[in-house]
PDB file of C-alpha atoms in Angstrom:
ATOM      1  CA  MET A 156     -30.421   1.144  32.034  1.00 43.00           C
ATOM      2  CA  SER A 157     -31.453  -0.310  28.418  1.00 44.00           C
ATOM      3  CA  ALA A 158     -34.194  -3.666  28.872  1.00 45.00           C
ATOM      4  CA  LEU A 159     -32.789  -7.288  27.812  1.00 46.00           C
ATOM      5  CA  ALA A 160     -34.555  -7.827  25.223  1.00 46.00           C
ATOM      6  CA  SER A 161     -37.466 -10.415  25.266  1.00 48.00           C
ATOM      7  CA  PRO A 162     -37.490 -14.366  23.745  1.00 48.00           C
ATOM      8  CA  ASP A 163     -39.345 -13.446  20.921  1.00 52.00           C
ATOM      9  CA  GLN A 164     -36.276 -10.755  19.352  1.00 52.00           C
ATOM     10  CA  ARG A 165     -33.459 -12.387  20.381  1.00 57.00           C
ATOM     11  CA  PRO A 166     -31.942 -14.821  16.956  1.00 63.00           C
ATOM     12  CA  CYS A 167     -33.399 -18.097  16.494  1.00 73.00           C
ATOM     13  CA  ALA A 168     -30.804 -21.245  15.746  1.00 74.00           C
ATOM     14  CA  ASP A 169     -31.173 -20.690  11.939  1.00 72.00           C
ATOM     15  CA  GLN A 170     -30.724 -16.979  12.295  1.00 66.00           C
ATOM     16  CA  LEU A 171     -27.958 -17.643  14.142  1.00 62.00           C
ATOM     17  CA  ALA A 172     -26.582 -20.794  11.749  1.00 69.00           C
ATOM     18  CA  ALA A 173     -27.059 -17.998   8.639  1.00 65.00           C
ATOM     19  CA  LEU A 174     -24.911 -15.691  10.506  1.00 56.00           C
ATOM     20  CA  ARG A 175     -22.205 -17.837  10.969  1.00 60.00           C
ATOM     21  CA  ALA A 176     -21.963 -18.725   7.291  1.00 57.00           C
ATOM     22  CA  GLN A 177     -21.670 -15.347   6.063  1.00 51.00           C
ATOM     23  CA  LEU A 178     -18.877 -14.992   8.370  1.00 47.00           C
ATOM     24  CA  THR A 179     -16.860 -18.124   6.826  1.00 51.00           C
ATOM     25  CA  GLN A 180     -18.221 -17.406   3.668  1.00 52.00           C
ATOM     26  CA  ALA A 181     -16.048 -13.854   3.893  1.00 47.00           C
ATOM     27  CA  GLU A 182     -13.167 -15.637   5.518  1.00 49.00           C
ATOM     28  CA  ARG A 183     -13.035 -18.166   2.886  1.00 52.00           C
ATOM     29  CA  LEU A 184     -12.896 -14.760  -0.037  1.00 52.00           C
ATOM     30  CA  ARG A 185     -10.327 -13.095   2.090  1.00 60.00           C
ATOM     31  CA  GLY A 186      -6.485 -14.309   1.252  1.00 72.00           C
ATOM     32  CA  PRO A 187      -3.204 -15.237   3.233  1.00 91.00           C
ATOM     33  CA  VAL A 188      -1.559 -11.884   4.514  1.00 95.00           C
ATOM     34  CA  LEU A 189       1.367 -11.033   4.349  1.00 96.00           C
ATOM     35  CA  ALA A 190       2.767  -9.170   7.408  1.00 96.00           C
ATOM     36  CA  PHE A 191       5.080  -6.329   7.627  1.00 96.00           C
ATOM     37  CA  GLY A 192       7.321  -8.134  10.052  1.00 95.00           C
ATOM     38  CA  VAL A 193       6.981  -4.941  12.294  1.00 95.00           C
ATOM     39  CA  THR A 194       4.937  -5.836  15.494  1.00 94.00           C
ATOM     40  CA  SER A 195       3.891  -1.954  15.715  1.00 93.00           C
ATOM     41  CA  LEU A 196       2.505  -2.069  12.747  1.00 95.00           C
ATOM     42  CA  ASP A 197       1.047  -5.532  12.113  1.00 96.00           C
ATOM     43  CA  GLU A 198      -0.928  -5.559  15.635  1.00 96.00           C
ATOM     44  CA  ARG A 199      -2.407  -2.566  14.570  1.00 96.00           C
ATOM     45  CA  LEU A 200      -3.887  -3.980  11.386  1.00 96.00           C
ATOM     46  CA  ALA A 201      -7.210  -5.681  11.277  1.00 92.00           C
ATOM     47  CA  GLY A 202      -6.087  -9.395   9.344  1.00 90.00           C
ATOM     48  CA  HIS A 203      -1.862  -8.648  11.053  1.00 95.00           C
ATOM     49  CA  GLY A 204      -1.300  -8.045   7.320  1.00 96.00           C
ATOM     50  CA  LEU A 205      -2.068  -7.404   4.068  1.00 97.00           C
ATOM     51  CA  ASP A 206      -4.189  -9.401   2.662  1.00 96.00           C
ATOM     52  CA  SER A 207      -3.067 -11.524  -0.473  1.00 96.00           C
ATOM     53  CA  CYS A 208      -6.178 -11.520  -2.549  1.00 96.00           C
ATOM     54  CA  GLY A 209      -7.642  -7.387  -2.246  1.00 96.00           C
ATOM     55  CA  LEU A 210      -6.730  -3.797  -2.950  1.00 98.00           C
ATOM     56  CA  HIS A 211      -4.260  -1.557  -1.206  1.00 98.00           C
ATOM     57  CA  GLU A 212      -4.392   1.966  -2.044  1.00 98.00           C
ATOM     58  CA  PHE A 213      -1.022   4.236  -1.087  1.00 98.00           C
ATOM     59  CA  ALA A 214      -1.052   7.875  -1.398  1.00 96.00           C
ATOM     60  CA  ALA A 215       1.807  10.674  -1.497  1.00 95.00           C
ATOM     61  CA  ALA A 216       1.499  12.423   1.612  1.00 93.00           C
ATOM     62  CA  SER A 217       2.312  15.671  -0.623  1.00 92.00           C
ATOM     63  CA  ALA A 218       3.201  16.528  -4.012  1.00 89.00           C
ATOM     64  CA  ALA A 219       6.686  17.199  -3.026  1.00 91.00           C
ATOM     65  CA  LEU A 220       8.812  14.861  -4.908  1.00 92.00           C
ATOM     66  CA  SER A 221      10.941  12.700  -1.932  1.00 93.00           C
ATOM     67  CA  ASP A 222       7.419  12.336  -0.645  1.00 94.00           C
ATOM     68  CA  ASP A 223       6.237  10.998  -4.440  1.00 94.00           C
ATOM     69  CA  ALA A 224       9.606   8.891  -3.891  1.00 95.00           C
ATOM     70  CA  ALA A 225       9.237   7.836  -0.657  1.00 96.00           C
ATOM     71  CA  THR A 226       5.123   6.101  -1.904  1.00 97.00           C
ATOM     72  CA  THR A 227       6.988   4.352  -4.936  1.00 97.00           C
ATOM     73  CA  LEU A 228       9.520   2.837  -2.921  1.00 97.00           C
ATOM     74  CA  PHE A 229       6.832   2.281  -0.104  1.00 98.00           C
ATOM     75  CA  ALA A 230       4.928  -0.339  -2.676  1.00 98.00           C
ATOM     76  CA  ALA A 231       8.061  -1.553  -4.467  1.00 98.00           C
ATOM     77  CA  GLY A 232       8.551  -2.742  -1.350  1.00 98.00           C
ATOM     78  CA  ILE A 233       5.294  -5.227  -0.387  1.00 98.00           C
ATOM     79  CA  ALA A 234       5.325  -6.082  -3.864  1.00 98.00           C
ATOM     80  CA  ALA A 235       9.271  -7.488  -3.655  1.00 97.00           C
ATOM     81  CA  ARG A 236       7.913  -8.813  -1.033  1.00 97.00           C
ATOM     82  CA  PHE A 237       4.616 -10.610  -1.755  1.00 97.00           C
ATOM     83  CA  ALA A 238       6.811 -12.125  -4.774  1.00 97.00           C
ATOM     84  CA  GLY A 239       9.798 -13.364  -2.435  1.00 94.00           C
ATOM     85  CA  ALA A 240       9.144 -17.066  -4.167  1.00 93.00           C
ATOM     86  CA  PRO A 241      11.905 -18.116  -7.213  1.00 92.00           C
ATOM     87  CA  GLY A 242      10.351 -17.471 -10.816  1.00 93.00           C
ATOM     88  CA  SER A 243       6.884 -14.988  -9.433  1.00 96.00           C
ATOM     89  CA  THR A 244       6.778 -11.837 -12.029  1.00 97.00           C
ATOM     90  CA  VAL A 245       5.209  -8.516 -10.613  1.00 98.00           C
ATOM     91  CA  LEU A 246       3.136  -6.701 -13.117  1.00 98.00           C
ATOM     92  CA  TRP A 247       3.777  -2.472 -12.953  1.00 98.00           C
ATOM     93  CA  ALA A 248       0.964  -0.640 -15.159  1.00 98.00           C
ATOM     94  CA  LEU A 249       1.572   3.263 -15.595  1.00 97.00           C
ATOM     95  CA  SER A 250       1.191   5.694 -18.091  1.00 95.00           C
ATOM     96  CA  LYS A 251       4.379   7.646 -18.246  1.00 91.00           C
ATOM     97  CA  PHE A 252       7.700   5.594 -17.313  1.00 91.00           C
ATOM     98  CA  ASP A 253       9.698   7.177 -15.180  1.00 90.00           C
ATOM     99  CA  LEU A 254      10.355   4.564 -12.637  1.00 93.00           C
ATOM    100  CA  TYR A 255      14.757   4.066 -12.181  1.00 92.00           C
ATOM    101  CA  ALA A 256      15.175   0.576 -12.276  1.00 92.00           C
ATOM    102  CA  PRO A 257      18.251   0.435  -9.783  1.00 93.00           C
ATOM    103  CA  GLY A 258      15.970   2.127  -7.535  1.00 94.00           C
ATOM    104  CA  LEU A 259      13.665  -0.184  -6.944  1.00 96.00           C
ATOM    105  CA  GLU A 260      16.236  -3.084  -7.230  1.00 95.00           C
ATOM    106  CA  GLN A 261      17.302  -1.526  -3.618  1.00 94.00           C
ATOM    107  CA  VAL A 262      14.282  -2.682  -2.091  1.00 96.00           C
ATOM    108  CA  GLY A 263      13.774  -5.926  -3.595  1.00 96.00           C
ATOM    109  CA  LEU A 264      12.033  -5.506  -6.590  1.00 96.00           C
ATOM    110  CA  GLY A 265      14.559  -6.701  -9.136  1.00 95.00           C
ATOM    111  CA  PRO A 266      14.347  -6.311 -13.170  1.00 94.00           C
ATOM    112  CA  ASP A 267      13.891 -10.143 -13.344  1.00 94.00           C
ATOM    113  CA  LYS A 268      10.807  -9.597 -10.938  1.00 96.00           C
ATOM    114  CA  VAL A 269       9.061  -6.296 -12.878  1.00 97.00           C
ATOM    115  CA  LEU A 270       7.021  -6.862 -16.234  1.00 96.00           C
ATOM    116  CA  TYR A 271       6.383  -3.291 -17.048  1.00 97.00           C
ATOM    117  CA  ALA A 272       2.685  -2.329 -19.105  1.00 97.00           C
ATOM    118  CA  GLN A 273       1.878   1.361 -20.466  1.00 96.00           C
ATOM    119  CA  GLY A 274      -1.165   2.769 -20.972  1.00 96.00           C
ATOM    120  CA  ARG A 275      -2.118   6.112 -22.877  1.00 95.00           C
ATOM    121  CA  LYS A 276      -4.648   6.827 -19.910  1.00 95.00           C
ATOM    122  CA  ASP A 277      -6.011   6.162 -16.728  1.00 96.00           C
ATOM    123  CA  SER A 278      -8.467   3.978 -18.281  1.00 96.00           C
ATOM    124  CA  GLU A 279      -5.816   1.594 -20.302  1.00 97.00           C
ATOM    125  CA  VAL A 280      -3.979   1.315 -17.205  1.00 98.00           C
ATOM    126  CA  LEU A 281      -6.837   0.040 -15.462  1.00 98.00           C
ATOM    127  CA  ALA A 282      -7.824  -1.957 -17.938  1.00 97.00           C
ATOM    128  CA  LEU A 283      -4.526  -3.838 -17.762  1.00 98.00           C
ATOM    129  CA  ALA A 284      -4.072  -4.246 -14.257  1.00 98.00           C
ATOM    130  CA  GLU A 285      -7.493  -6.006 -13.708  1.00 97.00           C
ATOM    131  CA  ASP A 286      -6.026  -8.436 -15.971  1.00 97.00           C
ATOM    132  CA  GLY A 287      -3.194  -8.789 -14.498  1.00 97.00           C
ATOM    133  CA  LEU A 288      -4.864  -9.474 -11.468  1.00 97.00           C
ATOM    134  CA  ARG A 289      -7.510 -12.298 -13.167  1.00 95.00           C
ATOM    135  CA  ASP A 290      -4.879 -14.016 -15.161  1.00 94.00           C
ATOM    136  CA  GLY A 291      -4.215 -15.165 -11.293  1.00 93.00           C
ATOM    137  CA  ALA A 292      -0.333 -15.894 -12.327  1.00 95.00           C
ATOM    138  CA  LEU A 293       0.637 -12.957 -10.778  1.00 97.00           C
ATOM    139  CA  ALA A 294       2.755 -12.631  -7.872  1.00 97.00           C
ATOM    140  CA  CYS A 295       1.443  -8.653  -7.212  1.00 98.00           C
ATOM    141  CA  VAL A 296       0.069  -5.661  -9.684  1.00 98.00           C
ATOM    142  CA  VAL A 297       0.671  -2.748  -9.162  1.00 98.00           C
ATOM    143  CA  ALA A 298      -0.793   0.044 -11.052  1.00 98.00           C
ATOM    144  CA  GLU A 299       0.305   4.283 -11.212  1.00 97.00           C
ATOM    145  CA  VAL A 300      -2.890   6.527 -11.487  1.00 96.00           C
ATOM    146  CA  LYS A 301      -4.154  10.373 -11.285  1.00 93.00           C
ATOM    147  CA  ALA A 302      -7.892   8.596 -10.857  1.00 91.00           C
ATOM    148  CA  ALA A 303     -10.004   6.183 -10.112  1.00 95.00           C
ATOM    149  CA  ASP A 304     -13.661   6.068  -9.179  1.00 94.00           C
ATOM    150  CA  GLN A 305     -15.545   3.689  -6.958  1.00 94.00           C
ATOM    151  CA  THR A 306     -16.803   1.671  -9.479  1.00 95.00           C
ATOM    152  CA  ALA A 307     -13.484   1.273 -11.131  1.00 96.00           C
ATOM    153  CA  THR A 308     -11.952  -0.129  -7.531  1.00 97.00           C
ATOM    154  CA  ARG A 309     -14.891  -1.469  -6.927  1.00 96.00           C
ATOM    155  CA  ARG A 310     -13.813  -4.093 -10.539  1.00 97.00           C
ATOM    156  CA  LEU A 311      -9.964  -4.234  -8.825  1.00 97.00           C
ATOM    157  CA  GLN A 312     -11.041  -5.415  -5.721  1.00 97.00           C
ATOM    158  CA  LEU A 313     -13.377  -8.267  -7.703  1.00 96.00           C
ATOM    159  CA  ALA A 314     -10.539  -8.930  -9.767  1.00 97.00           C
ATOM    160  CA  ALA A 315      -7.761  -9.205  -6.876  1.00 97.00           C
ATOM    161  CA  THR A 316     -10.308 -11.847  -5.466  1.00 95.00           C
ATOM    162  CA  ASP A 317     -10.806 -14.220  -7.997  1.00 95.00           C
ATOM    163  CA  GLY A 318      -7.362 -14.470  -9.369  1.00 96.00           C
ATOM    164  CA  GLY A 319      -6.264 -14.610  -5.866  1.00 96.00           C
ATOM    165  CA  THR A 320      -3.692 -11.822  -6.294  1.00 97.00           C
ATOM    166  CA  PRO A 321      -2.767  -8.394  -4.390  1.00 98.00           C
ATOM    167  CA  MET A 322      -3.258  -5.001  -6.080  1.00 98.00           C
ATOM    168  CA  LEU A 323      -1.542  -2.185  -4.980  1.00 98.00           C
ATOM    169  CA  LEU A 324      -3.190   1.345  -6.429  1.00 98.00           C
ATOM    170  CA  TYR A 325      -1.042   3.787  -6.435  1.00 98.00           C
ATOM    171  CA  ARG A 326      -3.136   7.696  -6.287  1.00 96.00           C
ATOM    172  CA  ARG A 327      -0.275   9.999  -8.012  1.00 90.00           C
ATOM    173  CA  HIS A 328      -1.262  14.162  -7.097  1.00 81.00           C
ATOM    174  CA  ARG A 329      -3.029  15.379  -9.479  1.00 66.00           C
ATOM    175  CA  ALA A 330      -2.896  18.913  -7.881  1.00 68.00           C
ATOM    176  CA  ARG A 331      -1.185  20.080  -4.516  1.00 66.00           C
ATOM    177  CA  ASP A 332      -3.540  21.299  -2.872  1.00 70.00           C
ATOM    178  CA  ARG A 333      -6.175  18.036  -3.102  1.00 78.00           C
ATOM    179  CA  CYS A 334      -5.510  14.904  -1.442  1.00 83.00           C
ATOM    180  CA  PRO A 335      -6.309  11.798  -3.931  1.00 87.00           C
ATOM    181  CA  PHE A 336      -7.750   9.880  -1.827  1.00 91.00           C
ATOM    182  CA  ASP A 337     -10.692  12.553  -1.693  1.00 88.00           C
ATOM    183  CA  GLN A 338     -12.559   9.823  -3.785  1.00 87.00           C
ATOM    184  CA  PRO A 339     -14.176   7.336  -2.129  1.00 91.00           C
ATOM    185  CA  SER A 340     -12.914   3.760  -2.928  1.00 95.00           C
ATOM    186  CA  SER A 341     -13.618  -0.081  -2.071  1.00 95.00           C
ATOM    187  CA  ALA A 342      -9.925  -0.294  -1.103  1.00 97.00           C
ATOM    188  CA  MET A 343      -9.253  -2.687   1.526  1.00 97.00           C
ATOM    189  CA  THR A 344      -6.675  -0.515   3.346  1.00 97.00           C
ATOM    190  CA  ARG A 345      -5.499   3.014   2.366  1.00 98.00           C
ATOM    191  CA  TRP A 346      -2.058   4.352   2.477  1.00 98.00           C
ATOM    192  CA  ARG A 347      -0.675   8.027   3.551  1.00 97.00           C
ATOM    193  CA  ILE A 348       3.218   7.726   2.775  1.00 97.00           C
ATOM    194  CA  GLY A 349       6.055  10.773   3.309  1.00 96.00           C
ATOM    195  CA  CYS A 350       9.368  11.737   4.600  1.00 95.00           C
ATOM    196  CA  ALA A 351      10.572  11.496   7.954  1.00 94.00           C
ATOM    197  CA  PRO A 352      13.721  13.411   9.538  1.00 90.00           C
ATOM    198  CA  SER A 353      16.367  10.994   9.703  1.00 85.00           C
ATOM    199  CA  ALA A 354      18.498  10.172  12.636  1.00 80.00           C
ATOM    200  CA  ARG A 355      21.764  12.975  13.622  1.00 79.00           C
ATOM    201  CA  LEU A 356      24.201  10.456  12.293  1.00 77.00           C
ATOM    202  CA  PRO A 357      27.637  11.141  15.061  1.00 76.00           C
ATOM    203  CA  TYR A 358      30.417  11.660  11.943  1.00 75.00           C
ATOM    204  CA  PRO A 359      29.112  13.763   8.205  1.00 75.00           C
ATOM    205  CA  GLY A 360      27.306  12.066   6.164  1.00 67.00           C
ATOM    206  CA  VAL A 361      22.797  11.234   6.253  1.00 71.00           C
ATOM    207  CA  GLY A 362      21.443   8.993   7.860  1.00 77.00           C
ATOM    208  CA  HIS A 363      18.753   6.010   7.194  1.00 84.00           C
ATOM    209  CA  ALA A 364      15.796   7.326   5.176  1.00 91.00           C
ATOM    210  CA  ARG A 365      12.718   7.442   7.621  1.00 95.00           C
ATOM    211  CA  TRP A 366       9.181   7.661   6.602  1.00 97.00           C
ATOM    212  CA  SER A 367       6.512   8.256   7.978  1.00 97.00           C
ATOM    213  CA  VAL A 368       3.384   6.086   7.461  1.00 97.00           C
ATOM    214  CA  GLU A 369      -0.233   6.504   8.244  1.00 97.00           C
ATOM    215  CA  LEU A 370      -2.910   4.586   6.809  1.00 98.00           C
ATOM    216  CA  VAL A 371      -6.028   6.815   6.439  1.00 97.00           C
ATOM    217  CA  ARG A 372      -8.408   3.138   6.634  1.00 96.00           C
ATOM    218  CA  GLN A 373      -8.561  -0.211   7.185  1.00 96.00           C
ATOM    219  CA  ARG A 374     -11.784  -2.313   6.714  1.00 93.00           C
ATOM    220  CA  ASN A 375     -12.801  -3.934  10.264  1.00 91.00           C
ATOM    221  CA  GLY A 376      -9.801  -1.790  11.725  1.00 94.00           C
ATOM    222  CA  HIS A 377      -8.734   1.947  12.860  1.00 96.00           C
ATOM    223  CA  PRO A 378      -6.295   3.956  11.236  1.00 96.00           C
ATOM    224  CA  PHE A 379      -3.140   5.066  12.993  1.00 97.00           C
ATOM    225  CA  SER A 380       0.376   6.802  11.877  1.00 96.00           C
ATOM    226  CA  LEU A 381       4.059   5.190  12.626  1.00 95.00           C
ATOM    227  CA  GLU A 382       7.376   6.384  11.814  1.00 96.00           C
ATOM    228  CA  VAL A 383       9.440   2.956   9.941  1.00 96.00           C
ATOM    229  CA  GLU A 384      13.295   3.199   8.903  1.00 95.00           C
ATOM    230  CA  ALA A 385      12.707   3.293   4.964  1.00 95.00           C
ATOM    231  CA  CYS A 386      13.020  -0.184   3.294  1.00 95.00           C
ATOM    232  CA  ASP A 387      15.955  -2.371   3.289  1.00 95.00           C
ATOM    233  CA  GLU A 388      17.110  -4.326  -0.410  1.00 94.00           C
ATOM    234  CA  GLN A 389      14.324  -7.749   0.814  1.00 94.00           C
ATOM    235  CA  GLY A 390      11.374  -4.741   1.340  1.00 96.00           C
ATOM    236  CA  ARG A 391      10.955  -4.874   5.137  1.00 96.00           C
ATOM    237  CA  LEU A 392      10.903  -2.456   6.896  1.00 96.00           C
ATOM    238  CA  ALA A 393      11.586  -1.451  10.926  1.00 94.00           C
ATOM    239  CA  LEU A 394      11.587   1.264  13.465  1.00 93.00           C
ATOM    240  CA  PRO A 395      13.810   3.723  14.319  1.00 90.00           C
ATOM    241  CA  ALA A 396      16.676   3.222  16.784  1.00 76.00           C
ATOM    242  CA  SER A 397      15.582   5.298  19.678  1.00 63.00           C
ATOM    243  CA  SER A 398      17.438   8.392  19.762  1.00 38.00           C
ATOM    244  CA  ARG A 399      16.345  11.809  21.092  1.00 35.00           C
ATOM    245  CA  ASP A 400      18.446  14.125  18.898  1.00 38.00           C
ATOM    246  CA  ARG A 401      16.683  14.178  15.573  1.00 40.00           C
ATOM    247  CA  ALA A 402      17.912  16.390  12.155  1.00 41.00           C
ATOM    248  CA  ASP A 403      16.314  16.795   9.548  1.00 40.00           C
ATOM    249  CA  THR A 404      18.755  16.608   6.428  1.00 41.00           C
ATOM    250  CA  PRO A 405      17.114  17.641   3.313  1.00 43.00           C
ATOM    251  CA  GLU A 406      20.084  15.752   1.459  1.00 45.00           C
ATOM    252  CA  ARG A 407      18.251  12.755   2.696  1.00 43.00           C
ATOM    253  CA  ALA A 408      14.904  13.769   1.064  1.00 46.00           C
ATOM    254  CA  ARG A 409      17.285  14.314  -2.530  1.00 48.00           C
ATOM    255  CA  ARG A 410      18.776  11.016  -2.004  1.00 48.00           C
ATOM    256  CA  GLN A 411      15.351   9.068  -2.085  1.00 46.00           C
ATOM    257  CA  ALA A 412      13.863  11.058  -4.721  1.00 50.00           C
ATOM    258  CA  GLY A 413      16.591  10.511  -6.613  1.00 51.00           C
ATOM    259  CA  ALA A 414      15.847   6.434  -6.082  1.00 49.00           C
ATOM    260  CA  VAL A 415      12.974   6.468  -8.087  1.00 52.00           C
ATOM    261  CA  HIS A 416      14.568   9.514 -10.610  1.00 47.00           C
ATOM    262  CA  ARG A 417      11.226  11.007 -10.869  1.00 47.00           C
ATOM    263  CA  ALA A 418       9.720  14.191 -13.009  1.00 40.00           C
ATOM    264  CA  ALA A 419       8.490  17.044 -11.029  1.00 37.00           C
TER     265      ALA A 419
END
């Protein structure tokens, strides 16, 4: 049994006041949160949603085209909800323009909401994203890179806080046998997204797409995984209807991959 702390070891009033001030300052640095609207997901997030002044990272569960498409649409749905107010704009920075606009529009991110910026390499894409964050006029910034070291992610996190703008960083697979999350990061959350089997229909056809969502890391919280239905036309996720009979349909994966028309 451990001994109780002596009076000399207990924090004094000044120390407690300083600690409270630090906690208050930390809370002030956090922005409003964007809840997913899915209780099973929101209740497991430390802030019950995504911090609108923070960096959030995404990676596909594999280098497969279908998982790449699912990750893109997952991030696009979040960006669409951050840009829900009329006149809001999302900056999407990337080095290779292989997005399919109608696919993004299916999850709520229409052409009137997106401003695209293209850099020749990752460093230029990261610089474009940082400038967009610090401007403070955007609803959200999305960037796609193959690599970003901890210094780069720290700069993005600081820029997101300074500009009061959420940053969504999609780490694309460089190699099939290496996860992009092998690199350390200053991100507040890190998500791994993949395709999941859709529900069997009582008639011929393809069921609604489902995703495997894994929160690999979050600040002040624990990792978890969850299966959800893909974003609707407003970027909202949902829990799958309970079903005992599920089937893996290759047609679903091909349809989802075609939604963003990624190059293999």
